[in-house]
Amino acid sequence: MRTSMATLVALTAVVMGVVGCTQTSGGGQADAACAVVIEYENRRYGDVANVDFTPGDRLGTATHKSCDDGHGMPEDWTTGAYEVEGLDPEVAIAVGDTPDDVLFVAVDAHGELPAEVCERLPSQTCPSSTA
């Protein structure tokens, strides 16, 4: 039973990670679950899970874009933007209130992750056009 439950949990995590915006109930626009969108220096970034990274120095302030998903965060808010060691901020940054509690976000390069980010993903295959 443990193997079956572990498989189910893993598959659920994969499905949830693949679906960026899903309808949660009722079909209304306010019912959609929103993807993370961060703006920093006129660039838009999205969150990327399971990336091996170390946050560096604070770069400034980033804006977490709002999304009316019906869960009470209808307005933009600001947070700290931090370097990611070894990556240009035009490719990826870390965001959060402190460098000890940050989220890795990368620029969306026409629907694909930048090659520099793909190289940091454990056991994930990136499209051959970027790696």
Short mmCIF file of N, CA, C and O in Angstrom, two decimals:
data_model
loop_
_atom_site.label_atom_id
_atom_site.label_comp_id
_atom_site.label_asym_id
_atom_site.label_seq_id
_atom_site.Cartn_x
_atom_site.Cartn_y
_atom_site.Cartn_z
N MET A 1 0.81 -1.20 0.00
CA MET A 1 0.00 0.00 0.00
C MET A 1 0.86 1.26 0.00
O MET A 1 0.51 2.24 -0.61
N ARG A 2 2.02 1.25 0.64
CA ARG A 2 2.88 2.42 0.67
C ARG A 2 3.36 2.78 -0.73
O ARG A 2 3.40 3.93 -1.08
N THR A 3 3.74 1.76 -1.51
CA THR A 3 4.20 2.04 -2.86
C THR A 3 3.09 2.67 -3.68
O THR A 3 3.30 3.63 -4.39
N SER A 4 1.89 2.16 -3.58
CA SER A 4 0.76 2.71 -4.33
C SER A 4 0.46 4.14 -3.91
O SER A 4 0.21 5.00 -4.74
N MET A 5 0.48 4.40 -2.62
CA MET A 5 0.21 5.75 -2.12
C MET A 5 1.32 6.70 -2.56
O MET A 5 1.05 7.82 -2.99
N ALA A 6 2.57 6.27 -2.49
CA ALA A 6 3.68 7.12 -2.91
C ALA A 6 3.58 7.44 -4.40
O ALA A 6 3.83 8.57 -4.82
N THR A 7 3.20 6.46 -5.19
CA THR A 7 3.03 6.67 -6.62
C THR A 7 1.91 7.67 -6.87
O THR A 7 2.04 8.58 -7.70
N LEU A 8 0.81 7.53 -6.17
CA LEU A 8 -0.31 8.45 -6.32
C LEU A 8 0.09 9.87 -5.95
O LEU A 8 -0.22 10.82 -6.66
N VAL A 9 0.81 10.03 -4.85
CA VAL A 9 1.26 11.35 -4.42
C VAL A 9 2.19 11.95 -5.46
O VAL A 9 2.08 13.12 -5.83
N ALA A 10 3.12 11.14 -5.98
CA ALA A 10 4.07 11.63 -6.99
C ALA A 10 3.34 12.04 -8.26
O ALA A 10 3.63 13.09 -8.84
N LEU A 11 2.39 11.24 -8.71
CA LEU A 11 1.64 11.58 -9.92
C LEU A 11 0.80 12.84 -9.72
O LEU A 11 0.71 13.68 -10.61
N THR A 12 0.22 12.99 -8.55
CA THR A 12 -0.55 14.19 -8.26
C THR A 12 0.35 15.42 -8.31
O THR A 12 -0.02 16.44 -8.87
N ALA A 13 1.54 15.32 -7.75
CA ALA A 13 2.48 16.44 -7.77
C ALA A 13 2.88 16.79 -9.19
O ALA A 13 2.96 17.96 -9.55
N VAL A 14 3.10 15.78 -10.02
CA VAL A 14 3.47 16.04 -11.41
C VAL A 14 2.32 16.73 -12.14
O VAL A 14 2.51 17.72 -12.83
N VAL A 15 1.11 16.23 -11.98
CA VAL A 15 -0.04 16.84 -12.64
C VAL A 15 -0.23 18.26 -12.17
O VAL A 15 -0.45 19.17 -12.96
N MET A 16 -0.14 18.50 -10.88
CA MET A 16 -0.31 19.85 -10.34
C MET A 16 0.79 20.78 -10.85
O MET A 16 0.55 21.95 -11.10
N GLY A 17 2.01 20.27 -10.99
CA GLY A 17 3.11 21.08 -11.49
C GLY A 17 2.97 21.42 -12.96
O GLY A 17 3.39 22.47 -13.41
N VAL A 18 2.35 20.54 -13.74
CA VAL A 18 2.19 20.77 -15.17
C VAL A 18 1.07 21.75 -15.45
O VAL A 18 1.14 22.55 -16.37
N VAL A 19 0.03 21.73 -14.66
CA VAL A 19 -1.13 22.59 -14.91
C VAL A 19 -0.86 23.96 -14.32
O VAL A 19 -0.74 24.12 -13.11
N GLY A 20 -0.76 24.99 -15.16
CA GLY A 20 -0.46 26.32 -14.67
C GLY A 20 -1.67 27.04 -14.12
O GLY A 20 -1.59 27.73 -13.13
N CYS A 21 -2.80 26.88 -14.77
CA CYS A 21 -4.01 27.56 -14.33
C CYS A 21 -5.17 26.61 -14.53
O CYS A 21 -5.46 26.20 -15.64
N THR A 22 -5.80 26.22 -13.45
CA THR A 22 -6.88 25.25 -13.53
C THR A 22 -8.15 25.83 -12.94
O THR A 22 -8.10 26.72 -12.08
N GLN A 23 -9.27 25.35 -13.37
CA GLN A 23 -10.53 25.74 -12.78
C GLN A 23 -10.74 24.90 -11.53
O GLN A 23 -10.61 23.69 -11.57
N THR A 24 -11.03 25.56 -10.42
CA THR A 24 -11.21 24.83 -9.17
C THR A 24 -12.67 24.52 -8.88
O THR A 24 -12.96 23.55 -8.22
N SER A 25 -13.59 25.38 -9.31
CA SER A 25 -15.01 25.11 -9.11
C SER A 25 -15.83 26.16 -9.80
O SER A 25 -15.41 27.29 -9.95
N GLY A 26 -17.00 25.77 -10.23
CA GLY A 26 -17.96 26.74 -10.73
C GLY A 26 -17.70 27.30 -12.11
O GLY A 26 -18.57 27.88 -12.72
N GLY A 27 -16.48 27.22 -12.62
CA GLY A 27 -16.18 27.67 -13.96
C GLY A 27 -16.04 29.17 -14.13
O GLY A 27 -15.79 29.64 -15.23
N GLY A 28 -16.18 29.96 -13.09
CA GLY A 28 -16.06 31.41 -13.21
C GLY A 28 -14.61 31.84 -13.25
O GLY A 28 -13.72 31.14 -12.81
N GLN A 29 -14.37 33.04 -13.78
CA GLN A 29 -13.01 33.54 -13.89
C GLN A 29 -12.34 33.66 -12.51
O GLN A 29 -11.17 33.39 -12.37
N ALA A 30 -13.08 34.03 -11.50
CA ALA A 30 -12.51 34.19 -10.17
C ALA A 30 -12.17 32.85 -9.53
O ALA A 30 -11.50 32.82 -8.52
N ASP A 31 -12.60 31.73 -10.14
CA ASP A 31 -12.32 30.42 -9.57
C ASP A 31 -11.01 29.81 -10.07
O ASP A 31 -10.62 28.75 -9.64
N ALA A 32 -10.33 30.43 -11.01
CA ALA A 32 -9.11 29.87 -11.56
C ALA A 32 -7.96 30.01 -10.56
O ALA A 32 -7.85 31.01 -9.87
N ALA A 33 -7.12 28.98 -10.46
CA ALA A 33 -5.92 29.04 -9.64
C ALA A 33 -4.84 29.70 -10.49
O ALA A 33 -4.61 29.30 -11.63
N CYS A 34 -4.15 30.69 -9.96
CA CYS A 34 -3.22 31.49 -10.75
C CYS A 34 -1.78 31.03 -10.63
O CYS A 34 -1.35 30.57 -9.58
N ALA A 35 -1.05 31.19 -11.72
CA ALA A 35 0.38 30.94 -11.73
C ALA A 35 1.09 32.14 -11.10
O ALA A 35 0.59 33.25 -11.11
N VAL A 36 2.28 31.90 -10.56
CA VAL A 36 3.09 32.98 -9.99
C VAL A 36 3.68 33.80 -11.13
O VAL A 36 4.29 33.26 -12.04
N VAL A 37 3.47 35.12 -11.08
CA VAL A 37 4.07 36.03 -12.04
C VAL A 37 4.75 37.14 -11.25
O VAL A 37 4.12 37.83 -10.45
N ILE A 38 6.06 37.29 -11.49
CA ILE A 38 6.87 38.30 -10.82
C ILE A 38 7.38 39.27 -11.87
O ILE A 38 7.85 38.85 -12.93
N GLU A 39 7.33 40.56 -11.58
CA GLU A 39 7.93 41.57 -12.46
C GLU A 39 9.13 42.18 -11.76
O GLU A 39 9.06 42.55 -10.58
N TYR A 40 10.22 42.28 -12.51
CA TYR A 40 11.43 42.94 -12.01
C TYR A 40 12.14 43.55 -13.21
O TYR A 40 12.41 42.85 -14.20
N GLU A 41 12.41 44.85 -13.15
CA GLU A 41 13.08 45.59 -14.21
C GLU A 41 12.47 45.31 -15.58
O GLU A 41 13.17 44.98 -16.54
N ASN A 42 11.15 45.44 -15.66
CA ASN A 42 10.40 45.29 -16.90
C ASN A 42 10.48 43.90 -17.52
O ASN A 42 10.27 43.73 -18.72
N ARG A 43 10.81 42.89 -16.71
CA ARG A 43 10.80 41.50 -17.17
C ARG A 43 9.80 40.73 -16.33
O ARG A 43 9.60 41.03 -15.16
N ARG A 44 9.20 39.70 -16.92
CA ARG A 44 8.27 38.83 -16.20
C ARG A 44 8.92 37.47 -15.98
O ARG A 44 9.50 36.90 -16.90
N TYR A 45 8.79 36.99 -14.74
CA TYR A 45 9.36 35.72 -14.35
C TYR A 45 8.25 34.80 -13.82
O TYR A 45 7.27 35.28 -13.28
N GLY A 46 8.46 33.50 -13.96
CA GLY A 46 7.55 32.52 -13.38
C GLY A 46 8.32 31.58 -12.48
O GLY A 46 9.53 31.38 -12.67
N ASP A 47 7.64 30.97 -11.51
CA ASP A 47 8.34 30.09 -10.57
C ASP A 47 8.72 28.77 -11.24
O ASP A 47 8.05 28.28 -12.13
N VAL A 48 9.85 28.24 -10.79
CA VAL A 48 10.38 26.97 -11.29
C VAL A 48 10.72 26.13 -10.06
O VAL A 48 11.51 26.55 -9.22
N ALA A 49 10.13 24.95 -9.98
CA ALA A 49 10.36 24.08 -8.81
C ALA A 49 11.62 23.23 -8.99
O ALA A 49 12.06 22.97 -10.10
N ASN A 50 12.17 22.81 -7.87
CA ASN A 50 13.27 21.85 -7.80
C ASN A 50 14.57 22.32 -8.45
O ASN A 50 15.30 21.52 -9.01
N VAL A 51 14.84 23.61 -8.39
CA VAL A 51 16.08 24.15 -8.94
C VAL A 51 17.10 24.27 -7.82
O VAL A 51 16.80 24.79 -6.75
N ASP A 52 18.30 23.79 -8.08
CA ASP A 52 19.39 23.92 -7.12
C ASP A 52 19.98 25.32 -7.29
O ASP A 52 20.52 25.64 -8.36
N PHE A 53 19.85 26.16 -6.25
CA PHE A 53 20.36 27.52 -6.36
C PHE A 53 20.74 28.07 -5.00
O PHE A 53 20.30 27.58 -3.97
N THR A 54 21.56 29.12 -5.05
CA THR A 54 21.95 29.85 -3.84
C THR A 54 21.63 31.32 -4.06
O THR A 54 22.10 31.91 -5.05
N PRO A 55 20.81 31.91 -3.18
CA PRO A 55 20.52 33.34 -3.34
C PRO A 55 21.75 34.16 -3.00
O PRO A 55 22.54 33.80 -2.13
N GLY A 56 21.89 35.28 -3.72
CA GLY A 56 23.01 36.18 -3.48
C GLY A 56 22.54 37.49 -2.89
O GLY A 56 21.59 37.53 -2.09
N ASP A 57 23.18 38.56 -3.31
CA ASP A 57 22.88 39.89 -2.80
C ASP A 57 21.50 40.37 -3.23
O ASP A 57 20.99 39.98 -4.28
N ARG A 58 20.95 41.25 -2.43
CA ARG A 58 19.65 41.85 -2.76
C ARG A 58 19.84 42.79 -3.95
O ARG A 58 20.77 43.61 -3.98
N LEU A 59 18.96 42.65 -4.93
CA LEU A 59 19.01 43.50 -6.12
C LEU A 59 18.10 44.71 -6.00
O LEU A 59 18.36 45.76 -6.58
N GLY A 60 17.00 44.53 -5.28
CA GLY A 60 16.01 45.60 -5.18
C GLY A 60 14.65 45.02 -4.83
O GLY A 60 14.56 44.05 -4.08
N THR A 61 13.62 45.60 -5.43
CA THR A 61 12.25 45.20 -5.13
C THR A 61 11.59 44.67 -6.39
O THR A 61 11.69 45.27 -7.46
N ALA A 62 10.90 43.55 -6.25
CA ALA A 62 10.14 42.95 -7.34
C ALA A 62 8.65 43.06 -7.00
O ALA A 62 8.28 43.21 -5.84
N THR A 63 7.82 42.95 -8.02
CA THR A 63 6.38 43.01 -7.83
C THR A 63 5.76 41.66 -8.13
O THR A 63 5.97 41.09 -9.20
N HIS A 64 5.03 41.13 -7.16
CA HIS A 64 4.27 39.89 -7.34
C HIS A 64 2.93 40.33 -7.91
O HIS A 64 2.18 41.05 -7.28
N LYS A 65 2.66 39.93 -9.16
CA LYS A 65 1.44 40.37 -9.83
C LYS A 65 0.22 39.69 -9.23
O LYS A 65 0.25 38.51 -8.90
N SER A 66 -0.83 40.45 -9.13
CA SER A 66 -2.06 39.94 -8.53
C SER A 66 -2.79 39.00 -9.49
O SER A 66 -2.53 38.97 -10.68
N CYS A 67 -3.72 38.27 -8.91
CA CYS A 67 -4.56 37.38 -9.68
C CYS A 67 -5.82 37.17 -8.87
O CYS A 67 -5.76 36.77 -7.71
N ASP A 68 -6.95 37.46 -9.46
CA ASP A 68 -8.21 37.29 -8.74
C ASP A 68 -8.67 35.84 -8.87
O ASP A 68 -9.47 35.50 -9.72
N ASP A 69 -8.11 34.99 -8.01
CA ASP A 69 -8.49 33.57 -8.02
C ASP A 69 -9.52 33.27 -6.95
O ASP A 69 -9.82 32.12 -6.68
N GLY A 70 -10.05 34.32 -6.32
CA GLY A 70 -11.08 34.13 -5.31
C GLY A 70 -10.53 33.84 -3.93
O GLY A 70 -11.26 33.51 -3.01
N HIS A 71 -9.21 33.98 -3.74
CA HIS A 71 -8.59 33.67 -2.46
C HIS A 71 -8.01 34.90 -1.76
O HIS A 71 -7.10 34.79 -0.97
N GLY A 72 -8.49 36.08 -2.08
CA GLY A 72 -8.18 37.26 -1.29
C GLY A 72 -6.91 38.02 -1.60
O GLY A 72 -6.49 38.82 -0.80
N MET A 73 -6.24 37.83 -2.74
CA MET A 73 -5.05 38.60 -3.07
C MET A 73 -5.25 39.31 -4.42
O MET A 73 -4.54 39.05 -5.38
N PRO A 74 -6.23 40.21 -4.51
CA PRO A 74 -6.53 40.82 -5.80
C PRO A 74 -5.62 41.98 -6.18
O PRO A 74 -5.78 42.54 -7.24
N GLU A 75 -4.66 42.36 -5.34
CA GLU A 75 -3.79 43.48 -5.67
C GLU A 75 -2.33 43.03 -5.71
O GLU A 75 -1.93 42.09 -5.02
N ASP A 76 -1.52 43.73 -6.53
CA ASP A 76 -0.08 43.46 -6.59
C ASP A 76 0.55 43.74 -5.23
O ASP A 76 0.03 44.56 -4.46
N TRP A 77 1.65 43.08 -4.93
CA TRP A 77 2.42 43.42 -3.75
C TRP A 77 3.90 43.29 -4.06
O TRP A 77 4.28 42.66 -5.04
N THR A 78 4.73 43.93 -3.24
CA THR A 78 6.17 43.92 -3.50
C THR A 78 6.89 42.99 -2.54
O THR A 78 6.41 42.70 -1.45
N THR A 79 8.04 42.56 -3.00
CA THR A 79 8.89 41.66 -2.22
C THR A 79 10.33 41.89 -2.64
O THR A 79 10.59 42.56 -3.65
N GLY A 80 11.26 41.35 -1.91
CA GLY A 80 12.67 41.51 -2.24
C GLY A 80 13.06 40.68 -3.45
O GLY A 80 12.54 39.59 -3.67
N ALA A 81 13.99 41.22 -4.25
CA ALA A 81 14.56 40.50 -5.38
C ALA A 81 16.03 40.26 -5.07
O ALA A 81 16.74 41.19 -4.66
N TYR A 82 16.49 39.02 -5.26
CA TYR A 82 17.87 38.63 -4.94
C TYR A 82 18.54 37.98 -6.14
O TYR A 82 17.88 37.31 -6.95
N GLU A 83 19.85 38.18 -6.24
CA GLU A 83 20.62 37.48 -7.26
C GLU A 83 20.52 35.98 -7.03
O GLU A 83 20.31 35.54 -5.90
N VAL A 84 20.71 35.23 -8.09
CA VAL A 84 20.91 33.79 -7.97
C VAL A 84 22.35 33.57 -8.41
O VAL A 84 22.74 33.94 -9.52
N GLU A 85 23.16 33.04 -7.50
CA GLU A 85 24.58 32.87 -7.79
C GLU A 85 24.76 32.07 -9.08
O GLU A 85 24.16 31.02 -9.27
N GLY A 86 25.57 32.63 -9.99
CA GLY A 86 25.89 31.96 -11.23
C GLY A 86 24.93 32.24 -12.38
O GLY A 86 25.15 31.75 -13.49
N LEU A 87 23.87 33.01 -12.14
CA LEU A 87 22.92 33.33 -13.20
C LEU A 87 22.73 34.83 -13.32
O LEU A 87 22.69 35.55 -12.31
N ASP A 88 22.59 35.31 -14.53
CA ASP A 88 22.32 36.71 -14.79
C ASP A 88 20.88 37.01 -14.35
O ASP A 88 19.98 36.21 -14.62
N PRO A 89 20.64 38.15 -13.71
CA PRO A 89 19.27 38.50 -13.32
C PRO A 89 18.31 38.61 -14.50
O PRO A 89 17.10 38.55 -14.32
N GLU A 90 18.81 38.74 -15.71
CA GLU A 90 17.95 38.74 -16.88
C GLU A 90 17.42 37.35 -17.18
O GLU A 90 16.49 37.18 -17.97
N VAL A 91 18.01 36.33 -16.54
CA VAL A 91 17.59 34.93 -16.73
C VAL A 91 16.76 34.45 -15.54
O VAL A 91 15.70 33.85 -15.72
N ALA A 92 17.24 34.72 -14.32
CA ALA A 92 16.54 34.23 -13.12
C ALA A 92 16.91 35.08 -11.92
O ALA A 92 18.01 35.63 -11.84
N ILE A 93 15.98 35.15 -10.97
CA ILE A 93 16.21 35.80 -9.68
C ILE A 93 15.53 34.95 -8.61
O ILE A 93 14.80 34.02 -8.92
N ALA A 94 15.78 35.31 -7.37
CA ALA A 94 15.07 34.72 -6.24
C ALA A 94 14.25 35.84 -5.60
O ALA A 94 14.72 36.98 -5.54
N VAL A 95 13.05 35.53 -5.16
CA VAL A 95 12.20 36.56 -4.55
C VAL A 95 11.69 36.10 -3.20
O VAL A 95 11.42 34.92 -2.99
N GLY A 96 11.61 37.05 -2.28
CA GLY A 96 11.11 36.77 -0.94
C GLY A 96 11.47 37.89 0.00
O GLY A 96 12.18 38.83 -0.36
N ASP A 97 11.00 37.76 1.23
CA ASP A 97 11.27 38.81 2.22
C ASP A 97 12.70 38.79 2.73
O ASP A 97 13.25 39.82 3.08
N THR A 98 13.30 37.60 2.80
CA THR A 98 14.69 37.47 3.24
C THR A 98 15.39 36.46 2.33
O THR A 98 14.72 35.61 1.72
N PRO A 99 16.72 36.50 2.23
CA PRO A 99 17.41 35.53 1.38
C PRO A 99 17.29 34.09 1.89
O PRO A 99 17.55 33.15 1.14
N ASP A 100 16.87 33.91 3.13
CA ASP A 100 16.69 32.57 3.68
C ASP A 100 15.34 31.96 3.33
O ASP A 100 15.12 30.77 3.56
N ASP A 101 14.43 32.76 2.78
CA ASP A 101 13.09 32.29 2.46
C ASP A 101 12.68 32.85 1.10
O ASP A 101 11.91 33.80 1.02
N VAL A 102 13.25 32.28 0.03
CA VAL A 102 13.02 32.80 -1.31
C VAL A 102 12.48 31.75 -2.26
O VAL A 102 12.60 30.54 -2.03
N LEU A 103 11.90 32.23 -3.34
CA LEU A 103 11.35 31.41 -4.41
C LEU A 103 12.18 31.68 -5.66
O LEU A 103 12.45 32.84 -5.99
N PHE A 104 12.59 30.64 -6.37
CA PHE A 104 13.34 30.77 -7.61
C PHE A 104 12.37 31.05 -8.74
O PHE A 104 11.39 30.33 -8.93
N VAL A 105 12.63 32.12 -9.51
CA VAL A 105 11.80 32.45 -10.67
C VAL A 105 12.71 32.70 -11.86
O VAL A 105 13.81 33.22 -11.73
N ALA A 106 12.23 32.28 -13.04
CA ALA A 106 13.01 32.44 -14.26
C ALA A 106 12.17 33.12 -15.33
O ALA A 106 10.94 33.03 -15.34
N VAL A 107 12.86 33.78 -16.26
CA VAL A 107 12.20 34.43 -17.37
C VAL A 107 11.62 33.36 -18.29
O VAL A 107 12.23 32.33 -18.54
N ASP A 108 10.43 33.62 -18.78
CA ASP A 108 9.79 32.74 -19.75
C ASP A 108 10.33 33.09 -21.13
O ASP A 108 10.04 34.16 -21.66
N ALA A 109 11.14 32.22 -21.69
CA ALA A 109 11.74 32.46 -23.01
C ALA A 109 10.88 31.80 -24.08
O ALA A 109 11.17 30.70 -24.53
N HIS A 110 9.79 32.47 -24.44
CA HIS A 110 8.88 31.98 -25.48
C HIS A 110 8.36 30.58 -25.16
O HIS A 110 8.36 29.69 -25.99
N GLY A 111 7.94 30.38 -23.91
CA GLY A 111 7.35 29.11 -23.51
C GLY A 111 8.35 28.06 -23.08
O GLY A 111 7.96 26.95 -22.74
N GLU A 112 9.63 28.37 -23.08
CA GLU A 112 10.65 27.41 -22.68
C GLU A 112 11.55 28.04 -21.62
O GLU A 112 11.74 29.24 -21.59
N LEU A 113 12.10 27.19 -20.77
CA LEU A 113 13.05 27.68 -19.78
C LEU A 113 14.38 28.00 -20.45
O LEU A 113 14.80 27.29 -21.37
N PRO A 114 15.06 29.02 -19.97
CA PRO A 114 16.40 29.30 -20.49
C PRO A 114 17.32 28.11 -20.22
O PRO A 114 17.18 27.41 -19.21
N ALA A 115 18.27 27.86 -21.12
CA ALA A 115 19.19 26.73 -21.00
C ALA A 115 19.93 26.74 -19.66
O ALA A 115 20.15 25.70 -19.06
N GLU A 116 20.28 27.93 -19.18
CA GLU A 116 21.02 28.04 -17.92
C GLU A 116 20.21 27.50 -16.75
O GLU A 116 20.75 27.00 -15.78
N VAL A 117 18.89 27.63 -16.83
CA VAL A 117 18.01 27.12 -15.79
C VAL A 117 17.84 25.62 -15.95
O VAL A 117 17.89 24.87 -14.98
N CYS A 118 17.66 25.16 -17.18
CA CYS A 118 17.50 23.72 -17.45
C CYS A 118 18.67 22.92 -16.88
O CYS A 118 18.48 21.83 -16.35
N GLU A 119 19.85 23.47 -16.99
CA GLU A 119 21.05 22.78 -16.50
C GLU A 119 21.01 22.54 -15.00
O GLU A 119 21.69 21.66 -14.49
N ARG A 120 20.22 23.32 -14.28
CA ARG A 120 20.15 23.21 -12.83
C ARG A 120 19.02 22.30 -12.34
O ARG A 120 18.87 22.08 -11.15
N LEU A 121 18.20 21.83 -13.25
CA LEU A 121 17.08 20.97 -12.87
C LEU A 121 17.55 19.53 -12.70
O LEU A 121 18.22 19.00 -13.58
N PRO A 122 17.19 18.90 -11.58
CA PRO A 122 17.58 17.50 -11.39
C PRO A 122 16.66 16.59 -12.19
O PRO A 122 15.47 16.69 -12.11
N SER A 123 17.20 15.76 -12.98
CA SER A 123 16.46 14.71 -13.70
C SER A 123 15.28 15.21 -14.52
O SER A 123 14.28 14.53 -14.63
N GLN A 124 15.37 16.40 -15.05
CA GLN A 124 14.33 16.88 -15.94
C GLN A 124 14.96 17.15 -17.29
O GLN A 124 16.06 17.67 -17.37
N THR A 125 14.29 16.77 -18.35
CA THR A 125 14.81 16.98 -19.67
C THR A 125 14.24 18.28 -20.24
O THR A 125 13.03 18.46 -20.27
N CYS A 126 15.12 19.14 -20.71
CA CYS A 126 14.69 20.37 -21.36
C CYS A 126 14.67 20.14 -22.85
O CYS A 126 15.38 19.27 -23.36
N PRO A 127 13.90 20.94 -23.56
CA PRO A 127 13.88 20.79 -25.02
C PRO A 127 15.28 20.96 -25.61
O PRO A 127 16.08 21.76 -25.11
N SER A 128 15.57 20.22 -26.64
CA SER A 128 16.90 20.25 -27.25
C SER A 128 17.25 21.63 -27.81
O SER A 128 18.40 21.96 -27.96
N SER A 129 16.24 22.44 -28.09
CA SER A 129 16.50 23.77 -28.62
C SER A 129 17.08 24.72 -27.58
O SER A 129 17.64 25.74 -27.93
N THR A 130 16.95 24.38 -26.28
CA THR A 130 17.48 25.28 -25.24
C THR A 130 18.64 24.69 -24.48
O THR A 130 19.32 25.38 -23.76
N ALA A 131 18.88 23.41 -24.57
CA ALA A 131 19.97 22.80 -23.78
C ALA A 131 21.12 22.42 -24.65
O ALA A 131 21.07 22.35 -25.83
#
